[in-house]
Amino acid sequence: MGAREDLLAIPDEALRTGRVGQAALVFMDFLNSPKRWWTGFGDLDAGGYRWQGLGDLISISEIETAYDLSAQQVNFTVAATPEMLARAINATAQVRDRAVTVSMQLMAMEARDGVQRGQPLGTPFVLFSGTMQRMPWSASGPAQRTITVEAEGLFFRRNAPPRGRWTDPDQRARYSGDLGLERLPIYAGGYEPRWV
């Protein structure tokens, strides 16, 4: 089912109460340990999975919902402990070019004990699909450290041809046995041939 059918499957009486909220659900397919988390507190069971609540420890940049074919970027920023920062610096292979999906989950909100709590309404629908790229970090003092995970949309490299670099391995993959770019690395540093 698509997002439209999922929304139509929600009973009208649940939507007409005026107490409908939303939450972002994020799946990050890290190489050794994929993570599912959401922007609320505590664990949430939605869409057949359990999502770990991170609350205000993480933020997500604006996601454009235009229906054009754009290569939008989404950034995830987390307040980091020194242990998380050390792990992030050494985890480039765990993150680079791995899938990330941001979904929206509608919630039926109700007040219990003076706190707003929500129950999932319907199934989550995808707002953004892409791949994680860089993980820049910053530290501004002993108590403020942040890690940012940059994610590019699915159309990030849509104009780049496969094996599109001007390197010897790419050239050999395109044309077996071609030695045309074999000497390219020695010219990259400003090499000037001497003519006698």
CSV table of C-alpha atoms in Angstrom, one decimal:
chain,number,residue,atom,x,y,z
A,1,MET,CA,0.0,0.0,0.0
A,2,GLY,CA,1.1,3.6,-0.7
A,3,ALA,CA,0.9,6.6,1.7
A,4,ARG,CA,-2.5,7.6,0.3
A,5,GLU,CA,-4.0,4.2,1.0
A,6,ASP,CA,-2.4,4.2,4.5
A,7,LEU,CA,-4.0,7.5,5.3
A,8,LEU,CA,-7.4,6.5,3.9
A,9,ALA,CA,-7.3,3.4,6.1
A,10,ILE,CA,-7.2,5.5,9.3
A,11,PRO,CA,-10.8,5.8,10.7
A,12,ASP,CA,-12.3,9.3,10.4
A,13,GLU,CA,-13.3,9.4,14.0
A,14,ALA,CA,-9.6,9.1,15.0
A,15,LEU,CA,-8.6,12.0,12.7
A,16,ARG,CA,-11.5,14.3,13.6
A,17,THR,CA,-10.7,14.4,17.3
A,18,GLY,CA,-8.2,17.3,16.8
A,19,ARG,CA,-5.6,15.4,18.9
A,20,VAL,CA,-3.4,14.1,16.1
A,21,GLY,CA,0.4,14.5,16.3
A,22,GLN,CA,3.3,13.2,14.3
A,23,ALA,CA,6.7,11.8,15.0
A,24,ALA,CA,9.8,11.2,12.8
A,25,LEU,CA,11.0,7.6,12.6
A,26,VAL,CA,14.6,7.1,11.3
A,27,PHE,CA,16.2,3.9,10.1
A,28,MET,CA,20.0,4.0,9.7
A,29,ASP,CA,21.5,0.9,8.2
A,30,PHE,CA,25.0,1.0,9.9
A,31,LEU,CA,27.2,-1.8,8.6
A,32,ASN,CA,27.4,-3.9,11.8
A,33,SER,CA,24.4,-2.6,13.8
A,34,PRO,CA,21.4,-1.0,12.0
A,35,LYS,CA,19.5,1.4,14.3
A,36,ARG,CA,15.8,2.4,14.4
A,37,TRP,CA,15.1,5.5,16.4
A,38,TRP,CA,12.4,8.1,16.8
A,39,THR,CA,12.1,11.8,17.9
A,40,GLY,CA,10.1,11.0,21.1
A,41,PHE,CA,10.9,9.4,24.5
A,42,GLY,CA,10.9,5.7,25.3
A,43,ASP,CA,10.4,2.8,23.0
A,44,LEU,CA,7.7,2.9,20.3
A,45,ASP,CA,6.2,0.0,18.4
A,46,ALA,CA,5.2,1.1,14.9
A,47,GLY,CA,5.3,-0.4,11.4
A,48,GLY,CA,6.2,-3.8,12.8
A,49,TYR,CA,9.5,-2.6,14.4
A,50,ARG,CA,10.5,-1.2,17.8
A,51,TRP,CA,12.0,2.3,17.6
A,52,GLN,CA,14.3,3.7,20.3
A,53,GLY,CA,13.3,7.2,21.6
A,54,LEU,CA,16.1,9.8,21.5
A,55,GLY,CA,14.0,12.8,22.4
A,56,ASP,CA,15.9,16.0,22.1
A,57,LEU,CA,19.3,14.4,21.9
A,58,ILE,CA,19.1,14.5,18.1
A,59,SER,CA,17.8,16.9,15.5
A,60,ILE,CA,16.9,16.5,11.8
A,61,SER,CA,17.3,19.2,9.2
A,62,GLU,CA,14.4,20.4,7.1
A,63,ILE,CA,13.1,17.8,4.6
A,64,GLU,CA,11.7,19.1,1.4
A,65,THR,CA,8.5,17.4,0.3
A,66,ALA,CA,8.4,18.7,-3.3
A,67,TYR,CA,7.7,16.0,-5.9
A,68,ASP,CA,10.5,16.9,-8.2
A,69,LEU,CA,13.6,14.8,-8.8
A,70,SER,CA,16.0,16.7,-6.6
A,71,ALA,CA,19.2,15.6,-4.8
A,72,GLN,CA,18.3,17.0,-1.4
A,73,GLN,CA,20.5,16.7,1.6
A,74,VAL,CA,19.3,15.9,5.1
A,75,ASN,CA,21.5,16.3,8.2
A,76,PHE,CA,21.2,14.5,11.5
A,77,THR,CA,22.9,16.2,14.4
A,78,VAL,CA,23.4,14.6,17.8
A,79,ALA,CA,24.8,15.9,21.1
A,80,ALA,CA,27.8,13.6,21.6
A,81,THR,CA,29.6,12.2,24.6
A,82,PRO,CA,33.4,11.8,24.4
A,83,GLU,CA,32.9,8.1,23.8
A,84,MET,CA,30.5,8.7,21.0
A,85,LEU,CA,32.8,11.2,19.4
A,86,ALA,CA,35.8,8.7,19.5
A,87,ARG,CA,33.6,6.0,18.0
A,88,ALA,CA,32.3,8.3,15.3
A,89,ILE,CA,35.8,9.3,14.2
A,90,ASN,CA,36.7,5.7,13.7
A,91,ALA,CA,33.4,4.6,12.1
A,92,THR,CA,33.6,6.0,8.6
A,93,ALA,CA,33.4,2.5,7.0
A,94,GLN,CA,30.3,1.8,9.1
A,95,VAL,CA,28.4,4.8,7.8
A,96,ARG,CA,29.6,5.8,4.3
A,97,ASP,CA,27.1,5.0,1.5
A,98,ARG,CA,24.8,3.1,3.9
A,99,ALA,CA,21.0,3.5,3.6
A,100,VAL,CA,19.0,6.0,5.7
A,101,THR,CA,15.2,6.4,5.7
A,102,VAL,CA,13.1,9.0,7.4
A,103,SER,CA,9.4,8.2,7.9
A,104,MET,CA,6.5,10.1,9.4
A,105,GLN,CA,4.2,8.4,11.9
A,106,LEU,CA,0.8,9.9,12.8
A,107,MET,CA,0.0,9.6,16.5
A,108,ALA,CA,-3.3,9.7,18.4
A,109,MET,CA,-2.5,12.1,21.3
A,110,GLU,CA,-4.0,11.9,24.8
A,111,ALA,CA,-3.1,13.4,28.1
A,112,ARG,CA,-2.2,11.0,30.9
A,113,ASP,CA,-0.9,12.2,34.2
A,114,GLY,CA,-0.4,15.7,32.7
A,115,VAL,CA,1.9,14.4,29.9
A,116,GLN,CA,0.9,14.1,26.3
A,117,ARG,CA,1.4,10.5,25.0
A,118,GLY,CA,0.6,9.1,21.6
A,119,GLN,CA,-0.4,5.9,20.0
A,120,PRO,CA,0.5,5.2,16.4
A,121,LEU,CA,-2.3,5.8,13.8
A,122,GLY,CA,-1.9,3.7,10.7
A,123,THR,CA,1.5,2.8,9.3
A,124,PRO,CA,4.5,5.1,8.8
A,125,PHE,CA,5.1,6.6,5.4
A,126,VAL,CA,8.5,7.5,3.9
A,127,LEU,CA,9.5,11.2,3.6
A,128,PHE,CA,13.2,10.7,2.7
A,129,SER,CA,15.3,7.9,1.4
A,130,GLY,CA,19.0,8.3,0.8
A,131,THR,CA,22.5,7.3,1.7
A,132,MET,CA,24.7,8.5,4.6
A,133,GLN,CA,27.9,10.2,3.5
A,134,ARG,CA,30.2,12.3,5.7
A,135,MET,CA,30.2,12.5,9.5
A,136,PRO,CA,31.8,15.9,10.5
A,137,TRP,CA,32.0,16.6,14.2
A,138,SER,CA,32.7,19.7,16.2
A,139,ALA,CA,33.7,20.5,19.8
A,140,SER,CA,33.3,23.9,21.3
A,141,GLY,CA,34.4,23.5,24.9
A,142,PRO,CA,34.5,20.5,27.2
A,143,ALA,CA,30.7,20.2,27.4
A,144,GLN,CA,29.5,20.9,23.9
A,145,ARG,CA,30.3,18.3,21.2
A,146,THR,CA,28.2,17.5,18.2
A,147,ILE,CA,28.3,14.9,15.5
A,148,THR,CA,26.5,15.4,12.2
A,149,VAL,CA,25.6,12.7,9.8
A,150,GLU,CA,25.1,14.0,6.3
A,151,ALA,CA,22.7,12.1,4.1
A,152,GLU,CA,22.2,12.6,0.4
A,153,GLY,CA,19.0,11.8,-1.5
A,154,LEU,CA,18.7,9.0,-4.0
A,155,PHE,CA,19.4,11.3,-6.9
A,156,PHE,CA,22.7,12.5,-5.5
A,157,ARG,CA,24.8,10.9,-8.2
A,158,ARG,CA,22.2,10.6,-11.0
A,159,ASN,CA,24.3,12.3,-13.6
A,160,ALA,CA,27.6,10.5,-12.8
A,161,PRO,CA,28.2,7.6,-15.2
A,162,PRO,CA,29.4,4.3,-13.7
A,163,ARG,CA,33.1,4.1,-13.6
A,164,GLY,CA,33.1,7.8,-14.5
A,165,ARG,CA,36.5,8.8,-13.0
A,166,TRP,CA,39.5,9.5,-15.1
A,167,THR,CA,41.7,6.9,-13.3
A,168,ASP,CA,43.7,3.9,-14.5
A,169,PRO,CA,41.4,1.3,-12.7
A,170,ASP,CA,38.2,2.9,-14.2
A,171,GLN,CA,39.8,3.0,-17.7
A,172,ARG,CA,40.8,-0.6,-17.5
A,173,ALA,CA,37.3,-1.6,-16.3
A,174,ARG,CA,35.8,0.2,-19.3
A,175,TYR,CA,38.4,-1.1,-21.9
A,176,SER,CA,40.3,-4.2,-20.9
A,177,GLY,CA,44.0,-3.9,-21.5
A,178,ASP,CA,44.0,-0.1,-22.2
A,179,LEU,CA,47.1,1.6,-20.7
A,180,GLY,CA,46.1,5.2,-21.7
A,181,LEU,CA,45.8,6.4,-18.1
A,182,GLU,CA,48.5,4.2,-16.6
A,183,ARG,CA,50.9,7.1,-16.1
A,184,LEU,CA,48.3,9.6,-14.8
A,185,PRO,CA,49.3,9.5,-11.1
A,186,ILE,CA,52.8,10.7,-11.8
A,187,TYR,CA,51.4,13.8,-13.7
A,188,ALA,CA,49.0,14.7,-10.9
A,189,GLY,CA,51.6,16.4,-8.7
A,190,GLY,CA,52.7,19.0,-11.3
A,191,TYR,CA,55.2,16.7,-13.2
A,192,GLU,CA,56.8,18.4,-16.2
A,193,PRO,CA,58.6,16.1,-18.7
A,194,ARG,CA,62.1,17.1,-19.8
A,195,TRP,CA,62.5,17.2,-23.6
A,196,VAL,CA,66.1,16.6,-24.8
